[in-house]
Amino acid sequence: PVEPIREQSRNEVLKQKDKAEHYSQLFIKIKEQLPNAQSYLMTLPDFIKLLLKKEF
């Protein structure tokens, strides 16, 4: 049976866009704090510690 795909409301799309922009700004700030850090060298716990330590 074919299920109709529920269309996302405009609000949902805007919310996702805001969230994406927020995270991209966080990553930019982290990159400024640690210009030499390679993203693939940073483990998730390190990343979380950094987020908690720095007041963004």
Backbone atoms as SQL, in Angstrom:
CREATE TABLE atoms (id INTEGER PRIMARY KEY, chain TEXT, resi INTEGER, resn TEXT, atom TEXT, x REAL, y REAL, z REAL);
INSERT INTO atoms VALUES
  (1, 'A', 1, 'PRO', 'N', 0.832, -1.216, 0.000),
  (2, 'A', 1, 'PRO', 'CA', 0.000, 0.000, 0.000),
  (3, 'A', 1, 'PRO', 'C', 0.864, 1.264, 0.000),
  (4, 'A', 2, 'VAL', 'N', 0.441, 2.212, -0.758),
  (5, 'A', 2, 'VAL', 'CA', 1.194, 3.465, -0.848),
  (6, 'A', 2, 'VAL', 'C', 0.733, 4.400, 0.256),
  (7, 'A', 3, 'GLU', 'N', 1.684, 4.848, 1.069),
  (8, 'A', 3, 'GLU', 'CA', 1.331, 5.801, 2.127),
  (9, 'A', 3, 'GLU', 'C', 1.655, 7.208, 1.651),
  (10, 'A', 4, 'PRO', 'N', 0.690, 8.098, 1.758),
  (11, 'A', 4, 'PRO', 'CA', 0.990, 9.484, 1.372),
  (12, 'A', 4, 'PRO', 'C', 2.016, 10.073, 2.343),
  (13, 'A', 5, 'ILE', 'N', 3.002, 10.751, 1.782),
  (14, 'A', 5, 'ILE', 'CA', 4.013, 11.374, 2.638),
  (15, 'A', 5, 'ILE', 'C', 3.443, 12.680, 3.168),
  (16, 'A', 6, 'ARG', 'N', 3.473, 12.814, 4.474),
  (17, 'A', 6, 'ARG', 'CA', 2.946, 14.034, 5.081),
  (18, 'A', 6, 'ARG', 'C', 3.871, 15.199, 4.737),
  (19, 'A', 7, 'GLU', 'N', 3.295, 16.246, 4.241),
  (20, 'A', 7, 'GLU', 'CA', 4.106, 17.409, 3.900),
  (21, 'A', 7, 'GLU', 'C', 4.525, 18.136, 5.165),
  (22, 'A', 8, 'GLN', 'N', 5.775, 18.536, 5.173),
  (23, 'A', 8, 'GLN', 'CA', 6.247, 19.290, 6.335),
  (24, 'A', 8, 'GLN', 'C', 5.622, 20.676, 6.307),
  (25, 'A', 9, 'SER', 'N', 5.232, 21.126, 7.477),
  (26, 'A', 9, 'SER', 'CA', 4.700, 22.478, 7.528),
  (27, 'A', 9, 'SER', 'C', 5.857, 23.464, 7.390),
  (28, 'A', 10, 'ARG', 'N', 5.523, 24.661, 6.991),
  (29, 'A', 10, 'ARG', 'CA', 6.539, 25.698, 6.821),
  (30, 'A', 10, 'ARG', 'C', 7.295, 25.926, 8.132),
  (31, 'A', 11, 'ASN', 'N', 6.570, 25.862, 9.264),
  (32, 'A', 11, 'ASN', 'CA', 7.211, 26.058, 10.565),
  (33, 'A', 11, 'ASN', 'C', 8.276, 25.012, 10.848),
  (34, 'A', 12, 'GLU', 'N', 7.958, 23.746, 10.527),
  (35, 'A', 12, 'GLU', 'CA', 8.924, 22.673, 10.763),
  (36, 'A', 12, 'GLU', 'C', 10.195, 22.916, 9.957),
  (37, 'A', 13, 'VAL', 'N', 10.012, 23.311, 8.707),
  (38, 'A', 13, 'VAL', 'CA', 11.161, 23.558, 7.840),
  (39, 'A', 13, 'VAL', 'C', 12.006, 24.697, 8.409),
  (40, 'A', 14, 'LEU', 'N', 11.344, 25.774, 8.851),
  (41, 'A', 14, 'LEU', 'CA', 12.080, 26.910, 9.407),
  (42, 'A', 14, 'LEU', 'C', 12.813, 26.519, 10.688),
  (43, 'A', 15, 'LYS', 'N', 12.166, 25.673, 11.512),
  (44, 'A', 15, 'LYS', 'CA', 12.798, 25.222, 12.747),
  (45, 'A', 15, 'LYS', 'C', 14.072, 24.443, 12.445),
  (46, 'A', 16, 'GLN', 'N', 13.979, 23.554, 11.446),
  (47, 'A', 16, 'GLN', 'CA', 15.151, 22.763, 11.068),
  (48, 'A', 16, 'GLN', 'C', 16.257, 23.660, 10.533),
  (49, 'A', 17, 'LYS', 'N', 15.868, 24.689, 9.788),
  (50, 'A', 17, 'LYS', 'CA', 16.843, 25.622, 9.231),
  (51, 'A', 17, 'LYS', 'C', 17.557, 26.364, 10.365),
  (52, 'A', 18, 'ASP', 'N', 16.791, 26.832, 11.362),
  (53, 'A', 18, 'ASP', 'CA', 17.393, 27.527, 12.502),
  (54, 'A', 18, 'ASP', 'C', 18.364, 26.623, 13.240),
  (55, 'A', 19, 'LYS', 'N', 17.953, 25.374, 13.441),
  (56, 'A', 19, 'LYS', 'CA', 18.803, 24.425, 14.156),
  (57, 'A', 19, 'LYS', 'C', 20.111, 24.221, 13.391),
  (58, 'A', 20, 'ALA', 'N', 20.004, 24.051, 12.084),
  (59, 'A', 20, 'ALA', 'CA', 21.185, 23.829, 11.252),
  (60, 'A', 20, 'ALA', 'C', 22.116, 25.036, 11.323),
  (61, 'A', 21, 'GLU', 'N', 21.554, 26.243, 11.280),
  (62, 'A', 21, 'GLU', 'CA', 22.382, 27.446, 11.350),
  (63, 'A', 21, 'GLU', 'C', 23.056, 27.551, 12.706),
  (64, 'A', 22, 'HIS', 'N', 22.330, 27.203, 13.764),
  (65, 'A', 22, 'HIS', 'CA', 22.882, 27.250, 15.111),
  (66, 'A', 22, 'HIS', 'C', 24.103, 26.334, 15.207),
  (67, 'A', 23, 'TYR', 'N', 23.961, 25.094, 14.707),
  (68, 'A', 23, 'TYR', 'CA', 25.075, 24.149, 14.785),
  (69, 'A', 23, 'TYR', 'C', 26.239, 24.597, 13.917),
  (70, 'A', 24, 'SER', 'N', 25.953, 25.147, 12.748),
  (71, 'A', 24, 'SER', 'CA', 27.056, 25.575, 11.892),
  (72, 'A', 24, 'SER', 'C', 27.830, 26.713, 12.559),
  (73, 'A', 25, 'GLN', 'N', 27.121, 27.608, 13.276),
  (74, 'A', 25, 'GLN', 'CA', 27.815, 28.680, 13.998),
  (75, 'A', 25, 'GLN', 'C', 28.662, 28.114, 15.130),
  (76, 'A', 26, 'LEU', 'N', 28.137, 27.087, 15.826),
  (77, 'A', 26, 'LEU', 'CA', 28.917, 26.442, 16.884),
  (78, 'A', 26, 'LEU', 'C', 30.210, 25.880, 16.323),
  (79, 'A', 27, 'PHE', 'N', 30.114, 25.177, 15.185),
  (80, 'A', 27, 'PHE', 'CA', 31.306, 24.571, 14.607),
  (81, 'A', 27, 'PHE', 'C', 32.303, 25.638, 14.187),
  (82, 'A', 28, 'ILE', 'N', 31.808, 26.746, 13.654),
  (83, 'A', 28, 'ILE', 'CA', 32.702, 27.830, 13.257),
  (84, 'A', 28, 'ILE', 'C', 33.427, 28.378, 14.483),
  (85, 'A', 29, 'LYS', 'N', 32.707, 28.572, 15.596),
  (86, 'A', 29, 'LYS', 'CA', 33.336, 29.082, 16.818),
  (87, 'A', 29, 'LYS', 'C', 34.382, 28.115, 17.344),
  (88, 'A', 30, 'ILE', 'N', 34.068, 26.820, 17.304),
  (89, 'A', 30, 'ILE', 'CA', 35.040, 25.829, 17.774),
  (90, 'A', 30, 'ILE', 'C', 36.276, 25.872, 16.894),
  (91, 'A', 31, 'LYS', 'N', 36.077, 25.988, 15.591),
  (92, 'A', 31, 'LYS', 'CA', 37.204, 26.043, 14.662),
  (93, 'A', 31, 'LYS', 'C', 38.069, 27.264, 14.963),
  (94, 'A', 32, 'GLU', 'N', 37.447, 28.389, 15.351),
  (95, 'A', 32, 'GLU', 'CA', 38.225, 29.579, 15.705),
  (96, 'A', 32, 'GLU', 'C', 39.011, 29.353, 16.992),
  (97, 'A', 33, 'GLN', 'N', 38.403, 28.634, 17.952),
  (98, 'A', 33, 'GLN', 'CA', 39.085, 28.356, 19.219),
  (99, 'A', 33, 'GLN', 'C', 40.257, 27.403, 19.003),
  (100, 'A', 34, 'LEU', 'N', 40.045, 26.420, 18.142),
  (101, 'A', 34, 'LEU', 'CA', 41.058, 25.386, 17.910),
  (102, 'A', 34, 'LEU', 'C', 41.372, 25.318, 16.422),
  (103, 'A', 35, 'PRO', 'N', 42.131, 26.276, 15.915),
  (104, 'A', 35, 'PRO', 'CA', 42.357, 26.325, 14.467),
  (105, 'A', 35, 'PRO', 'C', 43.082, 25.086, 13.937),
  (106, 'A', 36, 'ASN', 'N', 43.862, 24.416, 14.803),
  (107, 'A', 36, 'ASN', 'CA', 44.642, 23.270, 14.334),
  (108, 'A', 36, 'ASN', 'C', 43.937, 21.939, 14.526),
  (109, 'A', 37, 'ALA', 'N', 42.786, 21.955, 15.197),
  (110, 'A', 37, 'ALA', 'CA', 42.100, 20.697, 15.480),
  (111, 'A', 37, 'ALA', 'C', 41.501, 20.123, 14.199),
  (112, 'A', 38, 'GLN', 'N', 41.812, 18.873, 13.954),
  (113, 'A', 38, 'GLN', 'CA', 41.202, 18.188, 12.812),
  (114, 'A', 38, 'GLN', 'C', 39.875, 17.623, 13.288),
  (115, 'A', 39, 'SER', 'N', 38.829, 17.846, 12.541),
  (116, 'A', 39, 'SER', 'CA', 37.506, 17.406, 12.994),
  (117, 'A', 39, 'SER', 'C', 37.458, 15.901, 13.238),
  (118, 'A', 40, 'TYR', 'N', 38.187, 15.143, 12.415),
  (119, 'A', 40, 'TYR', 'CA', 38.108, 13.689, 12.580),
  (120, 'A', 40, 'TYR', 'C', 38.939, 13.181, 13.750),
  (121, 'A', 41, 'LEU', 'N', 39.787, 14.042, 14.328),
  (122, 'A', 41, 'LEU', 'CA', 40.568, 13.629, 15.493),
  (123, 'A', 41, 'LEU', 'C', 39.799, 13.848, 16.785),
  (124, 'A', 42, 'MET', 'N', 38.756, 14.661, 16.721),
  (125, 'A', 42, 'MET', 'CA', 38.014, 14.986, 17.936),
  (126, 'A', 42, 'MET', 'C', 36.923, 13.949, 18.170),
  (127, 'A', 43, 'THR', 'N', 36.999, 13.266, 19.290),
  (128, 'A', 43, 'THR', 'CA', 35.971, 12.275, 19.601),
  (129, 'A', 43, 'THR', 'C', 34.746, 12.994, 20.149),
  (130, 'A', 44, 'LEU', 'N', 33.631, 12.293, 20.172),
  (131, 'A', 44, 'LEU', 'CA', 32.402, 12.902, 20.675),
  (132, 'A', 44, 'LEU', 'C', 32.546, 13.382, 22.117),
  (133, 'A', 45, 'PRO', 'N', 33.125, 12.578, 23.038),
  (134, 'A', 45, 'PRO', 'CA', 33.286, 13.081, 24.416),
  (135, 'A', 45, 'PRO', 'C', 34.135, 14.354, 24.473),
  (136, 'A', 46, 'ASP', 'N', 35.207, 14.407, 23.676),
  (137, 'A', 46, 'ASP', 'CA', 36.038, 15.617, 23.632),
  (138, 'A', 46, 'ASP', 'C', 35.206, 16.806, 23.171),
  (139, 'A', 47, 'PHE', 'N', 34.412, 16.561, 22.143),
  (140, 'A', 47, 'PHE', 'CA', 33.579, 17.608, 21.580),
  (141, 'A', 47, 'PHE', 'C', 32.590, 18.124, 22.618),
  (142, 'A', 48, 'ILE', 'N', 31.979, 17.198, 23.357),
  (143, 'A', 48, 'ILE', 'CA', 30.996, 17.584, 24.373),
  (144, 'A', 48, 'ILE', 'C', 31.676, 18.350, 25.507),
  (145, 'A', 49, 'LYS', 'N', 32.854, 17.871, 25.941),
  (146, 'A', 49, 'LYS', 'CA', 33.604, 18.583, 26.986),
  (147, 'A', 49, 'LYS', 'C', 33.915, 20.004, 26.544),
  (148, 'A', 50, 'LEU', 'N', 34.315, 20.146, 25.284),
  (149, 'A', 50, 'LEU', 'CA', 34.636, 21.470, 24.758),
  (150, 'A', 50, 'LEU', 'C', 33.395, 22.363, 24.780),
  (151, 'A', 51, 'LEU', 'N', 32.257, 21.789, 24.376),
  (152, 'A', 51, 'LEU', 'CA', 31.014, 22.566, 24.384),
  (153, 'A', 51, 'LEU', 'C', 30.659, 23.004, 25.799),
  (154, 'A', 52, 'LEU', 'N', 30.869, 22.111, 26.767),
  (155, 'A', 52, 'LEU', 'CA', 30.518, 22.437, 28.149),
  (156, 'A', 52, 'LEU', 'C', 31.494, 23.452, 28.731),
  (157, 'A', 53, 'LYS', 'N', 32.763, 23.334, 28.347),
  (158, 'A', 53, 'LYS', 'CA', 33.796, 24.187, 28.918),
  (159, 'A', 53, 'LYS', 'C', 33.679, 25.620, 28.397),
  (160, 'A', 54, 'LYS', 'N', 33.504, 25.741, 27.091),
  (161, 'A', 54, 'LYS', 'CA', 33.438, 27.070, 26.475),
  (162, 'A', 54, 'LYS', 'C', 32.017, 27.612, 26.563),
  (163, 'A', 55, 'GLU', 'N', 31.907, 28.857, 26.889),
  (164, 'A', 55, 'GLU', 'CA', 30.575, 29.478, 26.890),
  (165, 'A', 55, 'GLU', 'C', 30.343, 30.093, 25.524),
  (166, 'A', 56, 'PHE', 'N', 29.595, 29.417, 24.690),
  (167, 'A', 56, 'PHE', 'CA', 29.365, 29.931, 23.339),
  (168, 'A', 56, 'PHE', 'C', 28.151, 30.825, 23.322);
